[in-house]
Amino acid sequence: MVKLLAVCGNGMGTSMMMKLKAKGILDKHKIQNTCENCSIGQAKSGISTYDIVIASTHLASQLNPNTRTKVIALKNILDVKEMEARILEILK
């Protein structure tokens, strides 16, 4: 089971879109998952409970993951191909 968190500035629109795209990618590859979204402030306090965190490059640099959590800094947060490649790279 992969726990994924999508993060944006306010935790509403952009992170919701990223979450839906990430969920679609994981489902497509038949990877059991739980996907959530939140703001950068919320992510900072709960990051250690996730396997993967996705965010834009400027927000990802603000996150300090534990050794287990992998942070993916996306150049284009709506590019499904970039997101898919980065998520699958981590899950190999």
Short mmCIF file of N, CA and C in Angstrom, two decimals:
data_model
loop_
_atom_site.label_atom_id
_atom_site.label_comp_id
_atom_site.label_asym_id
_atom_site.label_seq_id
_atom_site.Cartn_x
_atom_site.Cartn_y
_atom_site.Cartn_z
N MET A 1 0.84 -1.19 0.00
CA MET A 1 0.00 0.00 0.00
C MET A 1 0.88 1.24 0.00
N VAL A 2 0.67 2.10 -0.97
CA VAL A 2 1.42 3.35 -1.08
C VAL A 2 0.53 4.49 -0.58
N LYS A 3 1.09 5.28 0.34
CA LYS A 3 0.38 6.47 0.82
C LYS A 3 1.02 7.69 0.16
N LEU A 4 0.21 8.43 -0.61
CA LEU A 4 0.72 9.57 -1.36
C LEU A 4 0.01 10.84 -0.91
N LEU A 5 0.77 11.92 -0.82
CA LEU A 5 0.22 13.22 -0.44
C LEU A 5 0.58 14.23 -1.52
N ALA A 6 -0.42 14.96 -2.00
CA ALA A 6 -0.21 16.04 -2.97
C ALA A 6 -0.31 17.36 -2.21
N VAL A 7 0.67 18.24 -2.43
CA VAL A 7 0.77 19.47 -1.65
C VAL A 7 0.79 20.70 -2.55
N CYS A 8 0.03 21.72 -2.14
CA CYS A 8 0.10 23.03 -2.81
C CYS A 8 0.04 24.11 -1.73
N GLY A 9 0.06 25.33 -2.14
CA GLY A 9 0.09 26.44 -1.19
C GLY A 9 -1.06 26.47 -0.21
N ASN A 10 -2.29 26.32 -0.71
CA ASN A 10 -3.48 26.40 0.14
C ASN A 10 -4.16 25.07 0.40
N GLY A 11 -3.77 24.05 -0.31
CA GLY A 11 -4.36 22.72 -0.08
C GLY A 11 -5.73 22.53 -0.69
N MET A 12 -6.04 23.29 -1.72
CA MET A 12 -7.37 23.18 -2.32
C MET A 12 -7.29 22.74 -3.78
N GLY A 13 -7.24 23.67 -4.70
CA GLY A 13 -7.35 23.36 -6.12
C GLY A 13 -6.21 22.56 -6.73
N THR A 14 -5.01 23.09 -6.69
CA THR A 14 -3.88 22.46 -7.36
C THR A 14 -3.56 21.10 -6.75
N SER A 15 -3.54 21.02 -5.43
CA SER A 15 -3.21 19.73 -4.80
C SER A 15 -4.29 18.70 -5.09
N MET A 16 -5.53 19.12 -5.22
CA MET A 16 -6.62 18.20 -5.56
C MET A 16 -6.41 17.64 -6.97
N MET A 17 -6.03 18.51 -7.90
CA MET A 17 -5.78 18.05 -9.28
C MET A 17 -4.60 17.08 -9.31
N MET A 18 -3.54 17.40 -8.59
CA MET A 18 -2.38 16.51 -8.55
C MET A 18 -2.74 15.17 -7.92
N LYS A 19 -3.54 15.21 -6.87
CA LYS A 19 -3.97 13.98 -6.19
C LYS A 19 -4.75 13.08 -7.15
N LEU A 20 -5.68 13.66 -7.89
CA LEU A 20 -6.48 12.87 -8.83
C LEU A 20 -5.63 12.26 -9.94
N LYS A 21 -4.66 13.03 -10.43
CA LYS A 21 -3.76 12.51 -11.47
C LYS A 21 -2.88 11.39 -10.91
N ALA A 22 -2.35 11.59 -9.71
CA ALA A 22 -1.50 10.57 -9.08
C ALA A 22 -2.29 9.30 -8.81
N LYS A 23 -3.52 9.44 -8.33
CA LYS A 23 -4.37 8.28 -8.06
C LYS A 23 -4.62 7.51 -9.36
N GLY A 24 -4.88 8.22 -10.44
CA GLY A 24 -5.08 7.58 -11.73
C GLY A 24 -3.86 6.80 -12.18
N ILE A 25 -2.68 7.37 -11.95
CA ILE A 25 -1.43 6.70 -12.31
C ILE A 25 -1.25 5.42 -11.50
N LEU A 26 -1.43 5.52 -10.20
CA LEU A 26 -1.26 4.34 -9.34
C LEU A 26 -2.29 3.27 -9.65
N ASP A 27 -3.53 3.67 -9.89
CA ASP A 27 -4.58 2.71 -10.24
C ASP A 27 -4.27 2.03 -11.58
N LYS A 28 -3.80 2.81 -12.54
CA LYS A 28 -3.45 2.29 -13.87
C LYS A 28 -2.41 1.18 -13.77
N HIS A 29 -1.48 1.34 -12.85
CA HIS A 29 -0.41 0.35 -12.67
C HIS A 29 -0.75 -0.68 -11.59
N LYS A 30 -2.01 -0.68 -11.18
CA LYS A 30 -2.53 -1.64 -10.20
C LYS A 30 -1.71 -1.64 -8.90
N ILE A 31 -1.38 -0.44 -8.44
CA ILE A 31 -0.66 -0.25 -7.19
C ILE A 31 -1.67 0.20 -6.15
N GLN A 32 -1.82 -0.61 -5.12
CA GLN A 32 -2.76 -0.27 -4.05
C GLN A 32 -2.32 1.05 -3.43
N ASN A 33 -3.27 1.97 -3.21
CA ASN A 33 -2.88 3.30 -2.75
C ASN A 33 -3.94 4.01 -1.95
N THR A 34 -3.46 5.00 -1.23
CA THR A 34 -4.30 5.99 -0.57
C THR A 34 -3.70 7.33 -0.94
N CYS A 35 -4.49 8.21 -1.52
CA CYS A 35 -4.00 9.52 -1.93
C CYS A 35 -4.79 10.62 -1.21
N GLU A 36 -4.06 11.62 -0.73
CA GLU A 36 -4.66 12.75 -0.04
C GLU A 36 -4.01 14.03 -0.54
N ASN A 37 -4.61 15.16 -0.19
CA ASN A 37 -4.04 16.45 -0.54
C ASN A 37 -4.16 17.40 0.64
N CYS A 38 -3.25 18.38 0.69
CA CYS A 38 -3.29 19.37 1.77
C CYS A 38 -2.40 20.57 1.42
N SER A 39 -2.36 21.53 2.32
CA SER A 39 -1.53 22.72 2.16
C SER A 39 -0.11 22.43 2.61
N ILE A 40 0.82 23.30 2.25
CA ILE A 40 2.22 23.14 2.64
C ILE A 40 2.37 23.15 4.17
N GLY A 41 1.59 23.99 4.84
CA GLY A 41 1.66 24.04 6.31
C GLY A 41 1.25 22.73 6.95
N GLN A 42 0.17 22.15 6.46
CA GLN A 42 -0.29 20.85 6.99
C GLN A 42 0.71 19.76 6.67
N ALA A 43 1.30 19.81 5.49
CA ALA A 43 2.24 18.77 5.06
C ALA A 43 3.48 18.74 5.95
N LYS A 44 3.94 19.90 6.37
CA LYS A 44 5.15 19.97 7.19
C LYS A 44 5.00 19.20 8.50
N SER A 45 3.81 19.18 9.05
CA SER A 45 3.62 18.51 10.33
C SER A 45 3.28 17.02 10.19
N GLY A 46 2.80 16.58 9.03
CA GLY A 46 2.39 15.19 8.90
C GLY A 46 3.11 14.40 7.83
N ILE A 47 4.22 14.92 7.34
CA ILE A 47 4.91 14.32 6.20
C ILE A 47 5.39 12.89 6.48
N SER A 48 5.75 12.60 7.71
CA SER A 48 6.34 11.30 8.03
C SER A 48 5.36 10.13 7.91
N THR A 49 4.08 10.41 7.75
CA THR A 49 3.10 9.33 7.64
C THR A 49 2.86 8.90 6.19
N TYR A 50 3.58 9.52 5.24
CA TYR A 50 3.39 9.22 3.82
C TYR A 50 4.63 8.58 3.21
N ASP A 51 4.41 7.79 2.17
CA ASP A 51 5.51 7.19 1.43
C ASP A 51 6.05 8.16 0.39
N ILE A 52 5.13 8.87 -0.29
CA ILE A 52 5.49 9.80 -1.36
C ILE A 52 4.73 11.10 -1.17
N VAL A 53 5.44 12.22 -1.35
CA VAL A 53 4.82 13.54 -1.33
C VAL A 53 5.16 14.20 -2.66
N ILE A 54 4.14 14.72 -3.34
CA ILE A 54 4.38 15.43 -4.60
C ILE A 54 4.01 16.90 -4.43
N ALA A 55 4.86 17.76 -5.00
CA ALA A 55 4.64 19.21 -4.92
C ALA A 55 5.42 19.88 -6.04
N SER A 56 5.15 21.15 -6.26
CA SER A 56 5.92 21.91 -7.24
C SER A 56 7.34 22.08 -6.71
N THR A 57 8.27 22.40 -7.59
CA THR A 57 9.67 22.51 -7.18
C THR A 57 9.88 23.56 -6.09
N HIS A 58 9.15 24.68 -6.16
CA HIS A 58 9.37 25.72 -5.15
C HIS A 58 8.78 25.35 -3.79
N LEU A 59 7.78 24.51 -3.74
CA LEU A 59 7.23 24.07 -2.44
C LEU A 59 7.97 22.86 -1.89
N ALA A 60 8.41 21.99 -2.77
CA ALA A 60 9.09 20.76 -2.33
C ALA A 60 10.34 21.09 -1.53
N SER A 61 11.00 22.18 -1.87
CA SER A 61 12.23 22.56 -1.15
C SER A 61 11.96 22.96 0.30
N GLN A 62 10.70 23.23 0.63
CA GLN A 62 10.33 23.60 2.00
C GLN A 62 10.02 22.40 2.88
N LEU A 63 9.97 21.21 2.28
CA LEU A 63 9.61 20.01 3.02
C LEU A 63 10.86 19.26 3.46
N ASN A 64 10.87 18.83 4.69
CA ASN A 64 11.98 18.05 5.23
C ASN A 64 11.50 16.65 5.54
N PRO A 65 11.62 15.74 4.59
CA PRO A 65 11.10 14.39 4.81
C PRO A 65 11.99 13.59 5.75
N ASN A 66 11.39 12.56 6.33
CA ASN A 66 12.18 11.61 7.10
C ASN A 66 12.88 10.69 6.10
N THR A 67 13.57 9.73 6.56
CA THR A 67 14.32 8.85 5.64
C THR A 67 13.40 7.97 4.81
N ARG A 68 12.20 7.71 5.26
CA ARG A 68 11.26 6.84 4.54
C ARG A 68 10.46 7.59 3.48
N THR A 69 10.11 8.83 3.74
CA THR A 69 9.27 9.61 2.83
C THR A 69 10.09 10.17 1.68
N LYS A 70 9.60 9.97 0.46
CA LYS A 70 10.25 10.50 -0.73
C LYS A 70 9.45 11.70 -1.24
N VAL A 71 10.12 12.81 -1.45
CA VAL A 71 9.48 14.01 -1.97
C VAL A 71 9.81 14.14 -3.45
N ILE A 72 8.76 14.30 -4.26
CA ILE A 72 8.92 14.50 -5.69
C ILE A 72 8.64 15.97 -6.00
N ALA A 73 9.64 16.65 -6.52
CA ALA A 73 9.51 18.04 -6.93
C ALA A 73 9.20 18.08 -8.42
N LEU A 74 7.99 18.47 -8.75
CA LEU A 74 7.54 18.49 -10.15
C LEU A 74 7.77 19.85 -10.79
N LYS A 75 8.37 19.84 -11.99
CA LYS A 75 8.56 21.08 -12.74
C LYS A 75 7.23 21.58 -13.27
N ASN A 76 6.41 20.66 -13.78
CA ASN A 76 5.08 20.99 -14.30
C ASN A 76 4.08 20.11 -13.56
N ILE A 77 3.38 20.67 -12.60
CA ILE A 77 2.52 19.89 -11.72
C ILE A 77 1.34 19.22 -12.41
N LEU A 78 1.03 19.65 -13.64
CA LEU A 78 -0.09 19.05 -14.35
C LEU A 78 0.35 18.12 -15.48
N ASP A 79 1.64 17.90 -15.60
CA ASP A 79 2.18 17.01 -16.63
C ASP A 79 2.12 15.57 -16.13
N VAL A 80 1.15 14.82 -16.63
CA VAL A 80 0.94 13.44 -16.18
C VAL A 80 2.14 12.55 -16.50
N LYS A 81 2.77 12.77 -17.63
CA LYS A 81 3.92 11.94 -18.02
C LYS A 81 5.08 12.14 -17.04
N GLU A 82 5.36 13.38 -16.68
CA GLU A 82 6.42 13.66 -15.71
C GLU A 82 6.09 13.02 -14.37
N MET A 83 4.85 13.22 -13.93
CA MET A 83 4.43 12.67 -12.64
C MET A 83 4.52 11.14 -12.63
N GLU A 84 4.04 10.52 -13.69
CA GLU A 84 4.07 9.06 -13.78
C GLU A 84 5.50 8.53 -13.74
N ALA A 85 6.37 9.14 -14.52
CA ALA A 85 7.77 8.70 -14.56
C ALA A 85 8.43 8.83 -13.20
N ARG A 86 8.19 9.92 -12.52
CA ARG A 86 8.83 10.17 -11.21
C ARG A 86 8.29 9.24 -10.14
N ILE A 87 6.97 8.99 -10.14
CA ILE A 87 6.37 8.09 -9.15
C ILE A 87 6.87 6.66 -9.38
N LEU A 88 6.85 6.20 -10.62
CA LEU A 88 7.28 4.83 -10.91
C LEU A 88 8.76 4.64 -10.63
N GLU A 89 9.56 5.68 -10.83
CA GLU A 89 10.99 5.62 -10.53
C GLU A 89 11.21 5.33 -9.05
N ILE A 90 10.44 5.97 -8.20
CA ILE A 90 10.56 5.77 -6.75
C ILE A 90 10.08 4.38 -6.35
N LEU A 91 9.04 3.89 -7.01
CA LEU A 91 8.43 2.62 -6.60
C LEU A 91 9.16 1.38 -7.13
N LYS A 92 10.16 1.57 -7.97
CA LYS A 92 10.91 0.42 -8.52
C LYS A 92 11.65 -0.31 -7.43
#
